[in-house]
Amino acid sequence: MIAPMLKYEVLVFHREADQLLKTLKRLGVVHIKKLKHDPEGHTAQLKSVQLHLKQSRTRFERLLPNESLPNASLLENFNLEQLDAYLEELKSLLKTIPRLEEDEFHVRHFGAYDAHKVKALKERGLYMHLYSVGIGKMHPKWRQEHAIEPLFETGRKSYFALISDRAEPPTLKAQREELPERSLNEIERELSDLRLRRDALRQSLFTHREEIRQYLDEHDLECLDQLQEVNASDQLVHMSFGKVLMLQGWIPKDKADVLEAALDASDYYYEKEKPVPSDAPPVKLENRTLGRWFEPITNLFALPDYHELDLTPFFAPFFLLFFGFCLGDGGYGLLLFFVLLGIRKRVPPAYKGIWALALALEAVAFPVGIIAGTFFGINLLETDLPLLRQLRPFMLDADALFNAALIIGALQIYFGLTLKIINQWRQFGPSYAGSPFGWMLLLTGLGWGYMSEFALTQQILTWSGVALVVLLSDPKAGILGRVGKGLWDLYGITGFFGDLLSYIRLFALGLAGSILGFVVNDIALSILGSNPILGPVFFVIMLVIGHGLNIFIATLGAFVHPMRLTFVEFYKNAGFSGGGEAYKPLKNLKPEKSS
């Protein structure tokens, strides 16, 4: 459900505006209404700082070593304020060191040379150019056209020198190599110093990694805190020649007493109102256990408009059932259920809700998979075990599963239309509920008539539905406008049949997962009998890898496709409009520093 909101308008003398914002921030319950959109660009600088912090965090995590570096020293006087400088220096070192290593490689393999002699050759108009080419790819024509001297070969490349009377190196299908102008000792000495500095930087980042993360978190929260303060300050409306300021905000109804007590204590003048249809209050979802678990899924699509129904608790039971159908294997559901139970103590508090949702999905997937007759790719309908004989009457074969998917789809479509009737009636009045009610009558008449003869009862239902759709599709229009729009809306009946067919995916995905599990078992059994020694080993490997991949694919599909059915078919038939703004009260985002 959506928490009921109240609108408050507070008047304050301009000198007390900052104190008002501090009071509201301390309370942490008032959502400031946006009346202006950063008219003077006050937030641009803060957003730039926020972006810089995000980039610094990304660079830090990318440059952070996975483990402590042996024999690496630490930086003296490590300073968190210089984190950007450390990261920039390390980034530069990671580019410089490979270049020096390449120079070292060239000097070592090209051998000792006299730089003065190379310079003397240049003065006489002779230039030495170095190349490398893949083994066996040196063209014979090159030797005929140029003075070439092979130098050495590595595992993949052949290196050679070319003497020319031109400073510009000849164009060959070979890699140009540069000969360093420094000696091997100089390069090795610099490389050693840079490697020590690189390792010291990386080891310092690793040693202080938690401090760095905390430092970035605190600065990020501080930036967000300042950002919301600036946004709130920008929403103050100047009245009475700028001496009086007005601030509008929304607050949950159950928190109104807290706000009023604080405003009365500071002697601020305020007025409160209940939201009217033209208002757009923020949306705060307040659902009980099952609905609360599914709120993250609701947030993936869009929040409902404040004035409409929150569909979260209504799609939650269907989503559980759809997940079980799409997973299609009781063994997979049981395995994942116990895995989730095993990691419950390691789940961070912030992810407990996601963990509980996943646990509920797997808890339902197990019995639904048994009803579908599959357990780790084994067809339970063909297994002759005493326990299964008692459960077999409850199991469904492929034909029954296909029909069950369509029946469940029809039920959700009807349920969505029922919610649309309630929603339209609550928001706009009974006349606006006539069209969805007409669709229910029309679809009932057609479906009932299809399964039997179109008797008088079915005809009455069908034509009553047509009349309601035609006459009440747009109650505010004139009679001709209603009829025209109603006739156009009748064309949408094809959409209902398309929606119904979409639910076949429940059957198809479950069947596909079951078949893949059966194939994995079949291949594993054939491996088992192939060799008395290695057969059992590869049998187990095949089962683990095969079923592991199948679980991953099936779980992904079992999550994505129910979301599709929810956000497309169910939301459409329930008349979901969405577009609600999340309730984000002005509050302290960072702990106050003690004086």
Coordinates of C-alpha atoms in Angstrom, one line a residue:
M1 CA 0.0 0.0 0.0
I2 CA 1.0 3.6 -0.4
A3 CA 1.5 5.6 2.8
P4 CA -1.0 8.5 3.1
M5 CA 0.6 12.0 2.8
L6 CA -0.1 15.5 4.1
K7 CA 1.1 18.7 2.5
Y8 CA 2.5 21.4 4.7
E9 CA 3.3 25.0 3.8
V10 CA 5.6 26.8 6.3
L11 CA 6.2 30.5 6.4
V12 CA 9.5 31.8 7.9
F13 CA 11.3 35.1 8.2
H14 CA 14.2 35.1 5.8
R15 CA 16.8 35.2 8.6
E16 CA 15.4 32.1 10.1
A17 CA 15.3 30.0 6.9
D18 CA 18.6 28.2 7.6
Q19 CA 17.4 27.3 11.1
L20 CA 14.1 25.9 9.6
L21 CA 16.1 23.7 7.2
K22 CA 18.2 22.5 10.1
T23 CA 15.1 21.6 12.1
L24 CA 13.6 19.7 9.2
K25 CA 16.8 18.0 8.5
R26 CA 17.1 16.8 12.1
L27 CA 13.5 15.4 12.0
G28 CA 14.2 13.6 8.7
V29 CA 10.6 13.1 7.7
V30 CA 9.7 16.0 5.3
H31 CA 10.0 15.5 1.6
I32 CA 10.6 19.0 0.1
K33 CA 8.3 19.8 -2.8
K34 CA 10.2 20.8 -5.9
L35 CA 8.9 24.2 -7.1
K36 CA 12.1 25.2 -8.9
H37 CA 14.7 23.2 -10.8
D38 CA 18.1 24.5 -9.7
P39 CA 17.5 27.9 -11.4
E40 CA 21.0 29.2 -10.6
G41 CA 22.9 26.0 -11.1
H42 CA 23.9 25.8 -7.5
T43 CA 24.2 22.0 -7.6
A44 CA 26.6 21.9 -10.6
Q45 CA 29.8 22.1 -8.5
L46 CA 28.6 19.5 -6.0
K47 CA 27.6 17.1 -8.8
S48 CA 31.1 17.6 -10.2
V49 CA 32.6 16.7 -6.9
Q50 CA 30.3 13.7 -6.7
L51 CA 31.4 12.5 -10.1
H52 CA 35.0 12.9 -9.1
L53 CA 34.5 10.8 -6.0
K54 CA 32.9 8.1 -8.1
Q55 CA 35.8 8.1 -10.5
S56 CA 38.3 8.0 -7.7
R57 CA 36.5 5.0 -6.2
T58 CA 36.5 3.2 -9.5
R59 CA 40.3 3.9 -10.1
F60 CA 41.1 2.8 -6.5
E61 CA 39.2 -0.5 -6.8
R62 CA 40.8 -1.1 -10.2
L63 CA 44.4 -0.4 -9.0
L64 CA 44.0 -2.2 -5.6
P65 CA 45.9 -5.5 -5.5
N66 CA 44.0 -8.7 -4.7
E67 CA 46.5 -9.6 -1.9
S68 CA 49.4 -8.3 0.1
L69 CA 52.6 -7.9 -1.8
P70 CA 55.6 -9.8 -0.3
N71 CA 58.7 -7.8 0.6
A72 CA 56.9 -4.5 -0.4
S73 CA 57.5 -1.5 1.8
L74 CA 54.9 1.1 2.8
L75 CA 54.8 4.8 2.0
E76 CA 56.0 7.0 4.8
N77 CA 53.3 9.4 6.2
F78 CA 50.5 8.0 4.1
N79 CA 47.9 10.8 3.8
L80 CA 44.3 10.1 2.7
E81 CA 44.0 13.7 1.5
Q82 CA 46.6 12.8 -1.2
L83 CA 44.7 9.8 -2.5
D84 CA 44.1 11.3 -5.9
A85 CA 47.9 12.0 -6.2
Y86 CA 48.7 8.4 -5.2
L87 CA 46.3 7.0 -7.7
E88 CA 47.5 9.3 -10.5
E89 CA 51.2 8.4 -9.7
L90 CA 50.4 4.7 -9.7
K91 CA 48.6 4.9 -13.0
S92 CA 51.5 6.7 -14.5
L93 CA 54.0 4.1 -13.2
L94 CA 51.9 1.3 -14.6
K95 CA 52.3 2.9 -18.0
T96 CA 56.0 3.9 -17.6
I97 CA 57.3 0.6 -16.3
P98 CA 56.2 -1.5 -19.3
R99 CA 57.9 1.0 -21.7
L100 CA 61.1 0.7 -19.7
E101 CA 60.8 -3.1 -19.7
E102 CA 60.5 -3.0 -23.4
D103 CA 63.6 -0.8 -23.6
E104 CA 65.5 -3.2 -21.4
F105 CA 64.4 -6.1 -23.6
H106 CA 65.7 -4.3 -26.7
V107 CA 69.1 -3.4 -25.1
R108 CA 69.6 -6.9 -23.8
H109 CA 68.8 -8.6 -27.1
F110 CA 70.2 -6.1 -29.5
G111 CA 73.5 -6.4 -27.6
A112 CA 76.0 -3.8 -26.6
Y113 CA 76.4 -1.0 -29.0
D114 CA 78.3 2.2 -29.1
A115 CA 76.0 5.1 -29.2
H116 CA 78.8 7.4 -30.5
K117 CA 79.3 5.1 -33.6
V118 CA 75.6 5.2 -34.3
K119 CA 75.7 9.0 -34.1
A120 CA 78.8 9.0 -36.4
L121 CA 76.9 6.9 -39.0
K122 CA 74.1 9.5 -38.9
E123 CA 76.6 12.3 -39.5
R124 CA 77.8 10.4 -42.6
G125 CA 74.2 10.0 -43.9
L126 CA 73.7 6.4 -42.8
Y127 CA 70.8 5.5 -40.5
M128 CA 70.1 2.3 -38.6
H129 CA 66.4 1.2 -38.3
L130 CA 65.3 -1.7 -36.2
Y131 CA 62.3 -4.0 -37.0
S132 CA 60.6 -7.1 -35.7
V133 CA 58.4 -9.5 -37.7
G134 CA 56.7 -12.8 -37.1
I135 CA 58.9 -15.9 -37.4
G136 CA 59.1 -16.9 -41.1
K137 CA 57.3 -13.8 -42.3
M138 CA 60.4 -11.9 -43.5
H139 CA 59.9 -11.2 -47.2
P140 CA 63.0 -12.3 -49.5
K141 CA 62.4 -9.1 -51.5
W142 CA 63.4 -7.0 -48.5
R143 CA 67.0 -8.4 -48.5
Q144 CA 67.3 -7.5 -52.2
E145 CA 66.1 -3.9 -51.8
H146 CA 67.7 -3.1 -48.4
A147 CA 70.8 -3.7 -46.4
I148 CA 69.4 -6.1 -43.7
E149 CA 71.2 -7.8 -40.9
P150 CA 69.3 -10.5 -38.8
L151 CA 69.9 -10.0 -35.1
F152 CA 68.1 -12.6 -33.0
E153 CA 64.8 -14.5 -32.7
T154 CA 62.4 -15.0 -29.8
G155 CA 59.6 -17.6 -29.6
R156 CA 57.3 -15.6 -31.8
K157 CA 59.3 -12.8 -33.5
S158 CA 62.4 -12.3 -35.6
Y159 CA 64.4 -9.0 -35.1
F160 CA 66.6 -7.4 -37.7
A161 CA 68.5 -4.1 -38.4
L162 CA 68.2 -2.2 -41.7
I163 CA 70.8 0.3 -42.8
S164 CA 69.6 3.1 -45.0
D165 CA 70.7 6.4 -46.4
R166 CA 67.4 8.0 -45.4
A167 CA 66.4 9.2 -42.0
E168 CA 62.8 8.2 -42.7
P169 CA 62.5 4.4 -42.1
P170 CA 61.3 2.4 -45.1
T171 CA 57.7 1.2 -45.1
L172 CA 57.7 -2.5 -44.4
K173 CA 55.0 -4.9 -43.2
A174 CA 57.0 -5.2 -40.0
Q175 CA 56.9 -3.7 -36.5
R176 CA 59.2 -0.7 -35.9
E177 CA 61.4 -1.0 -32.9
E178 CA 63.2 1.8 -31.1
L179 CA 66.7 1.5 -29.7
P180 CA 67.0 3.2 -26.4
E181 CA 69.6 5.9 -26.1
R182 CA 70.6 4.9 -22.6
S183 CA 72.7 2.1 -21.3
L184 CA 71.4 -1.1 -19.8
N185 CA 72.7 -0.2 -16.3
E186 CA 70.8 3.1 -16.4
I187 CA 67.6 1.4 -17.5
E188 CA 67.9 -1.3 -14.9
R189 CA 68.5 1.2 -12.1
E190 CA 65.5 3.3 -13.1
L191 CA 63.3 0.2 -13.4
S192 CA 64.3 -1.0 -10.0
D193 CA 63.4 2.4 -8.4
L194 CA 60.1 2.6 -10.2
R195 CA 59.1 -0.9 -9.3
L196 CA 59.9 -0.3 -5.6
R197 CA 57.8 2.9 -5.8
R198 CA 55.0 1.0 -7.6
D199 CA 55.0 -1.8 -5.0
A200 CA 55.0 0.7 -2.1
L201 CA 52.0 2.5 -3.6
R202 CA 50.1 -0.7 -4.2
Q203 CA 51.0 -2.2 -0.8
S204 CA 49.9 1.1 0.9
L205 CA 46.6 1.0 -0.9
F206 CA 46.1 -2.6 0.2
T207 CA 47.0 -1.9 3.8
H208 CA 44.8 1.1 4.1
R209 CA 42.0 -0.1 1.9
E210 CA 39.3 0.0 4.5
E211 CA 40.4 3.5 5.6
I212 CA 40.3 4.6 2.0
R213 CA 36.8 3.1 1.4
Q214 CA 35.5 4.8 4.6
Y215 CA 37.1 8.1 3.6
L216 CA 35.4 7.9 0.2
D217 CA 32.1 6.9 1.8
E218 CA 32.3 9.8 4.2
H219 CA 33.1 12.3 1.5
D220 CA 30.3 10.9 -0.7
L221 CA 27.8 11.2 2.1
E222 CA 29.0 14.7 2.8
C223 CA 28.6 15.7 -0.8
L224 CA 25.1 14.1 -0.9
D225 CA 24.2 15.9 2.3
Q226 CA 25.3 19.3 0.9
L227 CA 23.5 18.5 -2.3
Q228 CA 20.1 18.0 -0.6
E229 CA 20.7 21.1 1.5
V230 CA 21.2 23.2 -1.6
N231 CA 18.2 21.6 -3.3
A232 CA 16.0 22.3 -0.3
S233 CA 17.3 25.9 0.0
D234 CA 16.5 26.5 -3.7
Q235 CA 12.9 25.5 -3.1
L236 CA 12.3 28.4 -0.7
V237 CA 9.8 30.8 -2.4
H238 CA 10.3 34.6 -1.7
M239 CA 7.2 36.4 -0.6
S240 CA 6.4 39.9 0.7
F241 CA 9.5 41.6 -0.9
G242 CA 11.8 38.7 0.1
K243 CA 11.3 39.2 3.8
V244 CA 9.1 36.1 4.2
L245 CA 9.9 32.7 2.6
M246 CA 7.6 29.8 2.0
L247 CA 8.5 26.2 1.9
Q248 CA 6.2 23.3 0.8
G249 CA 6.7 19.7 1.8
W250 CA 5.1 16.4 2.1
I251 CA 5.1 14.1 5.2
P252 CA 3.6 10.7 6.0
K253 CA 0.4 11.2 7.9
D254 CA 1.6 9.1 10.9
K255 CA 4.6 11.5 11.3
A256 CA 2.6 14.7 11.3
D257 CA 2.6 15.0 15.1
V258 CA 6.4 15.0 15.1
L259 CA 6.6 17.8 12.6
E260 CA 3.9 19.9 14.2
A261 CA 5.5 19.7 17.6
A262 CA 8.8 20.9 16.2
L263 CA 7.2 23.7 14.2
D264 CA 5.1 24.8 17.2
A265 CA 8.2 24.8 19.5
S266 CA 10.0 27.2 17.1
D267 CA 6.8 29.3 16.6
Y268 CA 6.7 28.8 12.8
Y269 CA 3.4 29.5 11.0
Y270 CA 2.2 26.6 8.9
E271 CA -0.8 25.2 7.1
K272 CA -1.6 21.6 6.3
E273 CA -3.8 20.1 3.6
K274 CA -4.8 16.7 2.4
P275 CA -3.7 16.0 -1.2
V276 CA -6.1 16.7 -4.0
P277 CA -6.2 14.9 -7.4
S278 CA -4.1 17.7 -9.0
D279 CA -1.3 17.2 -6.4
A280 CA 1.6 14.8 -7.0
P281 CA 2.7 13.7 -3.5
P282 CA 5.7 11.5 -3.2
V283 CA 5.2 7.7 -2.9
K284 CA 6.3 5.7 0.1
L285 CA 5.5 2.0 -0.1
E286 CA 4.4 0.4 3.1
N287 CA 3.7 -3.3 2.6
R288 CA 3.7 -6.2 5.0
T289 CA 6.2 -9.2 4.8
L290 CA 5.4 -10.6 1.4
G291 CA 4.7 -7.3 -0.3
R292 CA 7.8 -5.7 1.2
W293 CA 10.0 -8.4 -0.2
F294 CA 8.7 -7.6 -3.7
E295 CA 9.2 -3.8 -3.4
P296 CA 12.6 -3.9 -5.1
I297 CA 10.9 -5.5 -8.2
T298 CA 8.3 -2.7 -8.2
N299 CA 11.1 -0.2 -8.1
L300 CA 12.8 -1.8 -11.1
F301 CA 9.9 -0.6 -13.3
A302 CA 8.3 2.5 -11.8
L303 CA 6.6 3.6 -8.7
P304 CA 2.8 3.9 -8.8
D305 CA 1.1 7.3 -8.9
Y306 CA 0.2 8.4 -5.4
H307 CA -3.6 8.3 -6.2
E308 CA -3.6 4.8 -7.7
L309 CA -3.4 1.3 -6.1
D310 CA 0.0 -0.1 -5.2
L311 CA 0.1 -3.4 -7.2
T312 CA 3.0 -4.9 -5.3
P313 CA 1.0 -7.1 -2.9
F314 CA -1.3 -8.1 -5.7
F315 CA 1.3 -9.4 -8.2
A316 CA 3.5 -11.0 -5.4
P317 CA 1.7 -14.4 -5.2
F318 CA 1.5 -14.7 -9.0
F319 CA 5.2 -13.9 -9.2
L320 CA 6.1 -16.7 -6.8
L321 CA 4.0 -19.2 -8.8
F322 CA 5.4 -18.0 -12.1
F323 CA 9.0 -18.4 -10.8
G324 CA 8.2 -22.0 -9.8
F325 CA 6.6 -22.8 -13.2
C326 CA 9.6 -21.3 -15.2
L327 CA 12.2 -23.0 -13.1
G328 CA 10.4 -26.2 -13.7
D329 CA 12.5 -28.5 -11.5
G330 CA 11.8 -29.3 -7.8
G331 CA 15.3 -30.4 -7.2
Y332 CA 16.8 -27.1 -8.4
G333 CA 14.4 -25.2 -6.1
L334 CA 15.3 -27.5 -3.1
L335 CA 19.0 -27.2 -3.7
L336 CA 18.9 -23.4 -4.0
F337 CA 16.7 -23.2 -0.9
F338 CA 19.2 -24.9 1.3
V339 CA 22.1 -22.9 -0.3
L340 CA 20.3 -19.7 0.7
L341 CA 19.7 -21.0 4.2
G342 CA 23.4 -21.9 4.5
I343 CA 24.5 -18.3 3.7
R344 CA 21.9 -16.5 5.8
K345 CA 24.5 -15.4 8.4
R346 CA 26.8 -14.0 5.8
V347 CA 24.2 -11.8 4.1
P348 CA 24.8 -8.1 4.8
P349 CA 21.8 -6.3 6.6
A350 CA 21.2 -4.2 3.5
Y351 CA 20.5 -7.3 1.4
K352 CA 18.4 -9.2 3.9
G353 CA 15.2 -8.3 2.0
I354 CA 16.7 -9.6 -1.3
W355 CA 17.8 -12.8 0.4
A356 CA 14.3 -13.3 1.9
L357 CA 12.7 -12.8 -1.5
A358 CA 15.1 -15.3 -3.1
L359 CA 14.3 -17.8 -0.3
A360 CA 10.6 -17.4 -0.8
L361 CA 10.9 -17.9 -4.6
E362 CA 12.9 -21.2 -4.1
A363 CA 10.5 -22.4 -1.3
V364 CA 7.7 -22.2 -3.9
A365 CA 9.8 -23.5 -6.7
F366 CA 10.2 -26.9 -4.9
P367 CA 6.6 -27.9 -4.6
V368 CA 5.7 -26.4 -8.0
G369 CA 8.6 -28.4 -9.6
I370 CA 7.3 -31.6 -8.0
I371 CA 3.8 -30.9 -9.4
A372 CA 5.5 -30.4 -12.8
G373 CA 6.9 -33.9 -12.3
T374 CA 10.7 -33.1 -12.5
F375 CA 13.5 -33.5 -10.0
F376 CA 17.0 -32.8 -11.2
G377 CA 16.0 -33.8 -14.7
I378 CA 14.3 -37.0 -13.6
N379 CA 10.7 -37.5 -14.8
L380 CA 8.8 -38.3 -11.6
L381 CA 5.8 -39.5 -13.6
E382 CA 7.9 -42.4 -15.0
T383 CA 9.6 -43.2 -11.7
D384 CA 8.1 -46.2 -9.7
L385 CA 8.8 -45.3 -6.1
P386 CA 6.3 -45.9 -3.3
L387 CA 6.3 -42.3 -2.1
L388 CA 5.8 -40.9 -5.6
R389 CA 2.8 -43.2 -6.1
Q390 CA 1.0 -41.1 -3.5
L391 CA 2.0 -37.8 -5.1
R392 CA 1.4 -38.9 -8.7
P393 CA -2.3 -37.8 -8.7
F394 CA -1.1 -34.2 -8.0
M395 CA 1.5 -34.2 -10.8
L396 CA 0.8 -32.7 -14.2
D397 CA 1.9 -34.0 -17.6
A398 CA 2.9 -31.7 -20.5
D399 CA -0.7 -31.2 -21.7
A400 CA -1.9 -30.4 -18.2
L401 CA 0.9 -28.0 -17.7
F402 CA 0.1 -26.2 -20.9
N403 CA -3.5 -25.8 -19.9
A404 CA -2.5 -24.8 -16.4
A405 CA -0.4 -21.9 -17.8
L406 CA -3.3 -20.6 -19.8
I407 CA -5.7 -20.9 -16.9
I408 CA -3.3 -19.0 -14.6
G409 CA -2.9 -16.4 -17.3
A410 CA -6.6 -16.0 -17.6
L411 CA -6.9 -15.6 -13.8
Q412 CA -4.3 -12.9 -13.7
I413 CA -5.9 -11.0 -16.5
Y414 CA -9.3 -11.1 -14.8
F415 CA -7.6 -10.2 -11.5
G416 CA -6.0 -7.2 -13.2
L417 CA -9.3 -6.1 -14.7
T418 CA -10.9 -6.3 -11.2
L419 CA -8.1 -4.1 -9.8
K420 CA -8.6 -1.7 -12.6
I421 CA -12.3 -1.4 -11.8
I422 CA -11.5 -0.7 -8.2
N423 CA -8.8 1.8 -9.1
Q424 CA -10.9 3.7 -11.6
W425 CA -13.8 3.9 -9.2
R426 CA -11.6 5.2 -6.4
Q427 CA -9.9 7.8 -8.5
F428 CA -12.6 9.0 -11.0
G429 CA -16.0 7.6 -10.0
P430 CA -18.2 4.7 -10.9
S431 CA -18.7 5.7 -14.5
Y432 CA -15.0 5.2 -15.2
A433 CA -15.2 1.6 -13.9
G434 CA -17.8 0.7 -16.5
S435 CA -15.4 0.0 -19.4
P436 CA -13.2 -2.5 -17.5
F437 CA -16.3 -4.2 -16.1
G438 CA -17.6 -4.4 -19.6
W439 CA -14.4 -6.1 -20.8
M440 CA -14.9 -8.7 -18.0
L441 CA -18.4 -9.4 -19.1
L442 CA -17.4 -9.5 -22.8
L443 CA -14.5 -11.9 -22.2
T444 CA -16.6 -14.1 -19.9
G445 CA -19.3 -14.3 -22.4
L446 CA -17.0 -15.2 -25.3
G447 CA -15.0 -17.7 -23.2
W448 CA -18.0 -19.4 -21.8
G449 CA -19.7 -19.4 -25.2
Y450 CA -16.6 -20.9 -26.8
M451 CA -16.6 -23.8 -24.4
S452 CA -20.3 -24.5 -24.9
E453 CA -23.0 -23.3 -27.2
F454 CA -23.7 -19.5 -27.3
A455 CA -26.9 -19.7 -25.3
L456 CA -29.0 -16.8 -24.1
T457 CA -26.9 -16.2 -20.9
Q458 CA -23.6 -16.1 -22.9
Q459 CA -25.1 -13.7 -25.4
I460 CA -26.5 -11.4 -22.7
L461 CA -23.0 -11.3 -21.1
T462 CA -21.3 -10.6 -24.4
W463 CA -23.6 -7.9 -25.6
S464 CA -23.8 -6.2 -22.2
G465 CA -20.0 -6.1 -22.2
V466 CA -19.9 -4.6 -25.7
A467 CA -22.5 -1.9 -24.6
L468 CA -20.5 -0.9 -21.5
V469 CA -17.2 -0.7 -23.5
V470 CA -18.8 1.4 -26.3
L471 CA -20.7 3.7 -24.0
L472 CA -18.3 4.2 -21.1
S473 CA -14.8 4.1 -22.7
D474 CA -14.6 7.9 -22.2
P475 CA -17.4 9.1 -19.9
K476 CA -16.4 12.8 -20.2
A477 CA -16.9 12.8 -24.0
G478 CA -20.2 13.4 -25.8
I479 CA -22.3 10.5 -27.1
L480 CA -20.7 10.4 -30.5
G481 CA -17.2 10.7 -29.0
R482 CA -18.0 7.8 -26.6
V483 CA -19.3 5.6 -29.4
G484 CA -16.4 6.4 -31.6
K485 CA -13.8 5.7 -28.9
G486 CA -15.6 2.7 -27.7
L487 CA -15.7 1.1 -31.2
W488 CA -12.0 1.8 -31.5
D489 CA -11.3 0.2 -28.1
L490 CA -13.2 -2.9 -29.1
Y491 CA -10.4 -3.6 -31.5
G492 CA -8.2 -4.1 -28.4
I493 CA -9.9 -7.5 -27.8
T494 CA -7.1 -9.0 -29.9
G495 CA -4.7 -7.7 -27.3
F496 CA -6.4 -9.8 -24.6
F497 CA -5.8 -12.9 -26.7
G498 CA -2.2 -11.9 -27.2
D499 CA -1.8 -11.4 -23.4
L500 CA -3.3 -14.8 -22.8
L501 CA -0.9 -16.5 -25.2
S502 CA 2.1 -14.8 -23.5
Y503 CA 1.5 -17.0 -20.5
I504 CA 2.4 -20.1 -22.5
R505 CA 6.0 -19.1 -21.7
L506 CA 5.4 -20.5 -18.2
F507 CA 4.9 -23.9 -19.7
A508 CA 7.6 -23.5 -22.4
L509 CA 10.4 -22.4 -20.0
G510 CA 9.7 -25.1 -17.4
L511 CA 9.6 -27.7 -20.2
A512 CA 12.9 -26.5 -21.7
G513 CA 14.7 -26.6 -18.3
S514 CA 13.3 -30.2 -17.7
I515 CA 14.5 -31.4 -21.1
L516 CA 18.0 -29.9 -20.6
G517 CA 18.2 -31.6 -17.2
F518 CA 17.1 -34.9 -18.7
V519 CA 19.8 -34.5 -21.5
V520 CA 22.5 -33.8 -18.8
N521 CA 21.5 -37.0 -17.0
D522 CA 21.4 -39.0 -20.2
I523 CA 24.9 -37.9 -21.2
A524 CA 26.3 -38.5 -17.7
L525 CA 24.9 -42.0 -17.6
S526 CA 26.5 -42.8 -21.0
I527 CA 29.8 -41.5 -19.6
L528 CA 29.4 -43.7 -16.4
G529 CA 29.3 -46.9 -18.4
S530 CA 32.2 -46.0 -20.8
N531 CA 35.1 -46.7 -18.4
P532 CA 35.1 -48.5 -15.0
I533 CA 37.8 -46.2 -13.6
L534 CA 37.4 -42.8 -15.2
G535 CA 33.7 -43.2 -15.9
P536 CA 32.4 -42.4 -12.4
V537 CA 34.8 -39.4 -12.1
F538 CA 33.6 -37.8 -15.3
F539 CA 30.0 -38.9 -14.5
V540 CA 30.1 -36.6 -11.4
I541 CA 31.9 -33.8 -13.3
M542 CA 29.2 -33.9 -16.0
L543 CA 26.4 -33.8 -13.5
V544 CA 27.9 -30.9 -11.6
I545 CA 28.8 -28.8 -14.6
G546 CA 25.7 -29.7 -16.6
H547 CA 23.1 -29.1 -13.9
G548 CA 25.1 -26.0 -12.7
L549 CA 24.8 -24.4 -16.1
N550 CA 21.1 -25.4 -16.4
I551 CA 20.3 -24.0 -12.9
F552 CA 21.9 -20.7 -13.9
I553 CA 20.0 -20.4 -17.2
A554 CA 16.7 -21.6 -15.7
T555 CA 17.0 -19.3 -12.7
L556 CA 17.7 -16.3 -14.9
G557 CA 14.8 -17.1 -17.2
A558 CA 12.5 -17.8 -14.2
F559 CA 13.2 -14.3 -12.9
V560 CA 13.1 -12.3 -16.1
H561 CA 10.0 -13.8 -17.7
P562 CA 7.7 -13.4 -14.7
M563 CA 8.8 -9.7 -14.6
R564 CA 7.8 -9.4 -18.2
L565 CA 4.4 -10.9 -17.5
T566 CA 4.0 -8.6 -14.5
F567 CA 5.2 -5.3 -16.1
V568 CA 3.5 -5.9 -19.5
E569 CA 0.4 -8.0 -19.2
F570 CA -0.6 -7.6 -15.6
Y571 CA 0.2 -3.8 -15.3
K572 CA -1.6 -3.1 -18.6
N573 CA -4.8 -5.0 -17.6
A574 CA -4.7 -3.4 -14.1
G575 CA -4.6 0.1 -15.7
F576 CA -1.2 0.9 -14.0
S577 CA -0.1 4.5 -14.9
G578 CA 3.0 4.9 -12.7
G579 CA 5.2 7.9 -12.7
G580 CA 5.3 8.3 -8.9
E581 CA 8.1 10.2 -7.3
A582 CA 10.0 8.3 -4.5
Y583 CA 9.6 9.7 -1.0
K584 CA 13.0 11.2 -0.1
P585 CA 12.9 13.3 3.1
L586 CA 15.5 15.9 4.0
K587 CA 17.6 14.2 6.6
N588 CA 21.1 13.9 8.1
L589 CA 23.1 11.6 5.8
K590 CA 26.3 11.8 7.8
P591 CA 26.9 11.4 11.5
E592 CA 27.3 14.7 13.3
K593 CA 30.8 15.3 14.5
S594 CA 31.2 15.7 18.3
S595 CA 32.6 19.0 19.4

